[in-house]
Amino acid sequence: MLGKIKYKAKQLLGLKTRESLLKILPKNAVCAELGVFRGDFSQHILRITKPKEAHFIDVWWVEFGENYPDWGAYTNYGKLKTRDAYNESKAKIDKYKANSIIHVGSDLDYLSSFKDHHFDWVYIDSSHYYDHTVKELAILNRKMKPGGIISGHDWYDEENHVHGGVKKAIVEFCTAEKWEVFYKDEFSQWAIKKTV
Ligand SMILES: C[S@@+](CC[C@H](N)C(=O)[O-])C[C@H]1O[C@@H](n2cnc3c(N)ncnc32)[C@H](O)[C@@H]1O
């Protein structure tokens, strides 16, 4: 509760919040969020970037069954139902009456089904595993429009961090495919674009 009040106060004072990243992403765009959970960030995506086509992809019960694993308070210690998280997301997303499509299943499968050069920008916040992030980036390399932006959450410099594989995958991808990091913030978010 206190966290929510602090967050609202920051917004009112015009201070930087996690969704400040969304202000640098193109508006009226074709975009996707990989990893939706309860739709908290999805609603900011819709409110701030006003996309013309938005895809919200999460595995929910397809991967985790009835309940999320115990990820501490985040999943109410394993008591959070995947369908409740989906229903919450759907309610938040539907409120915006935008051209939004919710996909239940692996992001790798859904991303592969889009034509090449489909997306203006994509926000990755899914498994945070190194191998999986490598695969997401490899597919997105083909699916992004020229000048497109790949962004996401959970860049941590510490190699032993539980999400340390995210940064490793991004750095390797940027080096191999000639992309560059042009945005990082104190909320462990990042954004990359292809160098010309
Ligand atoms: C950190 S939460 C996402 C939080 C959300 N982006 C937000 O900021 O409110 C991570 C989500 O990724 C989902 N996920 C994990 N593996 C996935 C995969 N292979 N494809 C799509 N979603 C995945 C999980 O089910 C979980 O809901």
GROMACS .gro file of C-alpha atoms and ligand atoms in nm:
model
  223
    1MET     CA    1   0.000   0.000   0.000
    2LEU     CA    2   0.278   0.239   0.104
    3GLY     CA    3   0.462   0.140  -0.216
    4LYS     CA    4   0.159   0.233  -0.427
    5ILE     CA    5   0.125   0.572  -0.255
    6LYS     CA    6   0.497   0.648  -0.305
    7TYR     CA    7   0.464   0.546  -0.671
    8LYS     CA    8   0.160   0.770  -0.729
    9ALA     CA    9   0.340   1.060  -0.556
   10LYS     CA   10   0.642   1.014  -0.785
   11GLN     CA   11   0.414   1.023  -1.088
   12LEU     CA   12   0.239   1.337  -0.967
   13LEU     CA   13   0.573   1.507  -0.904
   14GLY     CA   14   0.688   1.416  -1.254
   15LEU     CA   15   0.977   1.202  -1.119
   16LYS     CA   16   1.113   0.908  -1.314
   17THR     CA   17   0.918   0.584  -1.277
   18ARG     CA   18   0.953   0.248  -1.447
   19GLU     CA   19   0.714   0.346  -1.722
   20SER     CA   20   0.926   0.652  -1.814
   21LEU     CA   21   1.095   0.412  -2.060
   22LEU     CA   22   0.770   0.397  -2.254
   23LYS     CA   23   0.803   0.765  -2.343
   24ILE     CA   24   1.103   0.693  -2.566
   25LEU     CA   25   0.920   0.419  -2.758
   26PRO     CA   26   0.729   0.508  -3.075
   27LYS     CA   27   0.358   0.582  -3.043
   28ASN     CA   28   0.091   0.446  -3.278
   29ALA     CA   29   0.319   0.146  -3.334
   30VAL     CA   30   0.300  -0.231  -3.370
   31CYS     CA   31   0.438  -0.368  -3.044
   32ALA     CA   32   0.449  -0.666  -2.808
   33GLU     CA   33   0.505  -0.736  -2.441
   34LEU     CA   34   0.661  -1.076  -2.377
   35GLY     CA   35   0.565  -1.179  -2.023
   36VAL     CA   36   0.248  -1.007  -1.903
   37PHE     CA   37   0.178  -1.168  -1.562
   38ARG     CA   38  -0.106  -0.955  -1.413
   39GLY     CA   39  -0.105  -0.685  -1.684
   40ASP     CA   40   0.039  -0.410  -1.465
   41PHE     CA   41   0.289  -0.289  -1.723
   42SER     CA   42   0.054  -0.370  -2.013
   43GLN     CA   43  -0.187  -0.099  -1.903
   44HIS     CA   44   0.096   0.158  -1.899
   45ILE     CA   45   0.199   0.045  -2.248
   46LEU     CA   46  -0.153   0.109  -2.374
   47ARG     CA   47  -0.195   0.438  -2.187
   48ILE     CA   48   0.140   0.593  -2.280
   49THR     CA   49   0.229   0.456  -2.623
   50LYS     CA   50  -0.123   0.424  -2.768
   51PRO     CA   51  -0.023   0.147  -3.006
   52LYS     CA   52  -0.207   0.073  -3.330
   53GLU     CA   53  -0.155  -0.303  -3.274
   54ALA     CA   54  -0.040  -0.458  -2.944
   55HIS     CA   55   0.036  -0.823  -2.869
   56PHE     CA   56   0.049  -0.943  -2.508
   57ILE     CA   57   0.207  -1.287  -2.478
   58ASP     CA   58   0.239  -1.503  -2.167
   59VAL     CA   59   0.252  -1.875  -2.097
   60TRP     CA   60   0.023  -1.856  -1.788
   61TRP     CA   61  -0.133  -2.205  -1.731
   62VAL     CA   62   0.023  -2.354  -2.045
   63GLU     CA   63   0.361  -2.357  -1.869
   64PHE     CA   64   0.274  -2.337  -1.501
   65GLY     CA   65  -0.058  -2.520  -1.464
   66GLU     CA   66  -0.313  -2.402  -1.211
   67ASN     CA   67  -0.082  -2.199  -0.987
   68TYR     CA   68   0.232  -1.997  -1.043
   69PRO     CA   69   0.543  -2.136  -0.874
   70ASP     CA   70   0.651  -1.987  -0.542
   71TRP     CA   71   0.832  -1.669  -0.649
   72GLY     CA   72   0.785  -1.521  -0.303
   73ALA     CA   73   0.534  -1.244  -0.241
   74TYR     CA   74   0.519  -1.178  -0.619
   75THR     CA   75   0.309  -1.494  -0.667
   76ASN     CA   76   0.166  -1.499  -0.317
   77TYR     CA   77   0.412  -1.780  -0.235
   78GLY     CA   78   0.271  -2.011  -0.504
   79LYS     CA   79  -0.096  -1.944  -0.428
   80LEU     CA   80  -0.156  -1.708  -0.724
   81LYS     CA   81  -0.368  -1.881  -0.987
   82THR     CA   82  -0.246  -1.842  -1.342
   83ARG     CA   83  -0.604  -1.792  -1.466
   84ASP     CA   84  -0.657  -1.514  -1.212
   85ALA     CA   85  -0.341  -1.341  -1.339
   86TYR     CA   86  -0.470  -1.381  -1.697
   87ASN     CA   87  -0.817  -1.248  -1.605
   88GLU     CA   88  -0.663  -0.948  -1.430
   89SER     CA   89  -0.449  -0.880  -1.736
   90LYS     CA   90  -0.746  -0.911  -1.969
   91ALA     CA   91  -0.953  -0.669  -1.763
   92LYS     CA   92  -0.671  -0.411  -1.758
   93ILE     CA   93  -0.603  -0.450  -2.130
   94ASP     CA   94  -0.969  -0.449  -2.239
   95LYS     CA   95  -1.027  -0.124  -2.050
   96TYR     CA   96  -0.826   0.057  -2.319
   97LYS     CA   97  -1.039  -0.068  -2.609
   98ALA     CA   98  -0.725  -0.065  -2.824
   99ASN     CA   99  -0.633  -0.311  -3.097
  100SER     CA  100  -0.485  -0.559  -2.847
  101ILE     CA  101  -0.445  -0.933  -2.882
  102ILE     CA  102  -0.367  -1.156  -2.583
  103HIS     CA  103  -0.180  -1.477  -2.664
  104VAL     CA  104  -0.157  -1.765  -2.418
  105GLY     CA  105   0.152  -1.976  -2.485
  106SER     CA  106   0.524  -1.957  -2.547
  107ASP     CA  107   0.647  -1.629  -2.688
  108LEU     CA  108   0.892  -1.817  -2.912
  109ASP     CA  109   0.604  -1.993  -3.090
  110TYR     CA  110   0.395  -1.678  -3.128
  111LEU     CA  111   0.685  -1.458  -3.240
  112SER     CA  112   0.780  -1.711  -3.505
  113SER     CA  113   0.428  -1.694  -3.649
  114PHE     CA  114   0.452  -1.323  -3.739
  115LYS     CA  115   0.579  -1.211  -4.076
  116ASP     CA  116   0.932  -1.073  -4.080
  117HIS     CA  117   0.973  -0.700  -4.001
  118HIS     CA  118   0.637  -0.686  -3.821
  119PHE     CA  119   0.721  -0.500  -3.499
  120ASP     CA  120   0.823  -0.140  -3.429
  121TRP     CA  121   0.914  -0.231  -3.074
  122VAL     CA  122   0.902  -0.523  -2.829
  123TYR     CA  123   0.939  -0.534  -2.451
  124ILE     CA  124   1.094  -0.856  -2.310
  125ASP     CA  125   1.004  -0.948  -1.952
  126SER     CA  126   0.949  -1.324  -1.965
  127SER     CA  127   1.159  -1.614  -1.831
  128HIS     CA  128   1.482  -1.415  -1.781
  129TYR     CA  129   1.679  -1.732  -1.861
  130TYR     CA  130   1.992  -1.694  -2.072
  131ASP     CA  131   1.902  -1.966  -2.326
  132HIS     CA  132   1.549  -1.841  -2.366
  133THR     CA  133   1.656  -1.476  -2.402
  134VAL     CA  134   1.907  -1.581  -2.669
  135LYS     CA  135   1.622  -1.744  -2.863
  136GLU     CA  136   1.388  -1.447  -2.819
  137LEU     CA  137   1.653  -1.209  -2.952
  138ALA     CA  138   1.738  -1.437  -3.245
  139ILE     CA  139   1.375  -1.447  -3.357
  140LEU     CA  140   1.323  -1.076  -3.297
  141ASN     CA  141   1.624  -0.997  -3.513
  142ARG     CA  142   1.408  -1.105  -3.807
  143LYS     CA  143   1.074  -0.978  -3.681
  144MET     CA  144   1.172  -0.616  -3.611
  145LYS     CA  145   1.117  -0.342  -3.868
  146PRO     CA  146   1.429  -0.151  -3.978
  147GLY     CA  147   1.496   0.098  -3.698
  148GLY     CA  148   1.290  -0.111  -3.455
  149ILE     CA  149   1.360  -0.115  -3.083
  150ILE     CA  150   1.393  -0.417  -2.855
  151SER     CA  151   1.362  -0.327  -2.490
  152GLY     CA  152   1.299  -0.507  -2.168
  153HIS     CA  153   1.339  -0.557  -1.798
  154ASP     CA  154   1.594  -0.709  -1.562
  155TRP     CA  155   1.939  -0.612  -1.682
  156TYR     CA  156   2.174  -0.695  -1.393
  157ASP     CA  157   2.550  -0.659  -1.414
  158GLU     CA  158   2.622  -0.914  -1.139
  159GLU     CA  159   2.706  -1.244  -1.311
  160ASN     CA  160   2.560  -1.447  -1.025
  161HIS     CA  161   2.232  -1.257  -1.018
  162VAL     CA  162   1.932  -1.484  -1.068
  163HIS     CA  163   1.851  -1.283  -1.385
  164GLY     CA  164   2.217  -1.239  -1.486
  165GLY     CA  165   2.158  -1.429  -1.812
  166VAL     CA  166   1.952  -1.144  -1.955
  167LYS     CA  167   2.245  -0.902  -1.980
  168LYS     CA  168   2.478  -1.177  -2.108
  169ALA     CA  169   2.235  -1.265  -2.389
  170ILE     CA  170   2.184  -0.899  -2.487
  171VAL     CA  171   2.555  -0.815  -2.493
  172GLU     CA  172   2.637  -1.123  -2.703
  173PHE     CA  173   2.349  -1.047  -2.941
  174CYS     CA  174   2.451  -0.683  -2.983
  175THR     CA  175   2.811  -0.779  -3.058
  176ALA     CA  176   2.722  -1.054  -3.306
  177GLU     CA  177   2.438  -0.875  -3.486
  178LYS     CA  178   2.558  -0.514  -3.464
  179TRP     CA  179   2.294  -0.374  -3.230
  180GLU     CA  180   2.372  -0.124  -2.954
  181VAL     CA  181   2.241  -0.047  -2.608
  182PHE     CA  182   2.111   0.311  -2.609
  183TYR     CA  183   1.900   0.316  -2.293
  184LYS     CA  184   1.942   0.183  -1.940
  185ASP     CA  185   1.769   0.301  -1.626
  186GLU     CA  186   1.761   0.254  -1.251
  187PHE     CA  187   1.468   0.014  -1.287
  188SER     CA  188   1.699  -0.237  -1.462
  189GLN     CA  189   1.535  -0.167  -1.797
  190TRP     CA  190   1.721  -0.148  -2.125
  191ALA     CA  191   1.667  -0.078  -2.493
  192ILE     CA  192   1.870  -0.167  -2.801
  193LYS     CA  193   1.862  -0.074  -3.169
  194LYS     CA  194   2.052  -0.183  -3.476
  195THR     CA  195   2.358   0.025  -3.556
  196VAL     CA  196   2.353   0.167  -3.908
  197LIG     C1  197   0.808  -1.075  -1.448
  197LIG     S1  198   0.659  -1.141  -1.508
  197LIG     C2  199   0.607  -1.017  -1.625
  197LIG     C3  200   0.569  -0.889  -1.560
  197LIG     C4  201   0.504  -0.786  -1.650
  197LIG     N1  202   0.583  -0.762  -1.769
  197LIG     C5  203   0.489  -0.656  -1.573
  197LIG     O1  204   0.585  -0.576  -1.574
  197LIG     O2  205   0.386  -0.635  -1.508
  197LIG     C6  206   0.718  -1.270  -1.612
  197LIG     C7  207   0.608  -1.340  -1.690
  197LIG     O3  208   0.670  -1.409  -1.798
  197LIG     C8  209   0.594  -1.522  -1.826
  197LIG     N2  210   0.674  -1.616  -1.907
  197LIG     C9  211   0.770  -1.702  -1.865
  197LIG     N3  212   0.818  -1.773  -1.968
  197LIG    C10  213   0.752  -1.728  -2.079
  197LIG    C11  214   0.757  -1.763  -2.216
  197LIG     N4  215   0.838  -1.858  -2.263
  197LIG     N5  216   0.674  -1.699  -2.303
  197LIG    C12  217   0.589  -1.602  -2.257
  197LIG     N6  218   0.580  -1.566  -2.127
  197LIG    C13  219   0.661  -1.628  -2.040
  197LIG    C14  220   0.552  -1.573  -1.688
  197LIG     O4  221   0.438  -1.653  -1.697
  197LIG    C15  222   0.530  -1.443  -1.612
  197LIG     O5  223   0.393  -1.410  -1.609
   0.00000   0.00000   0.00000
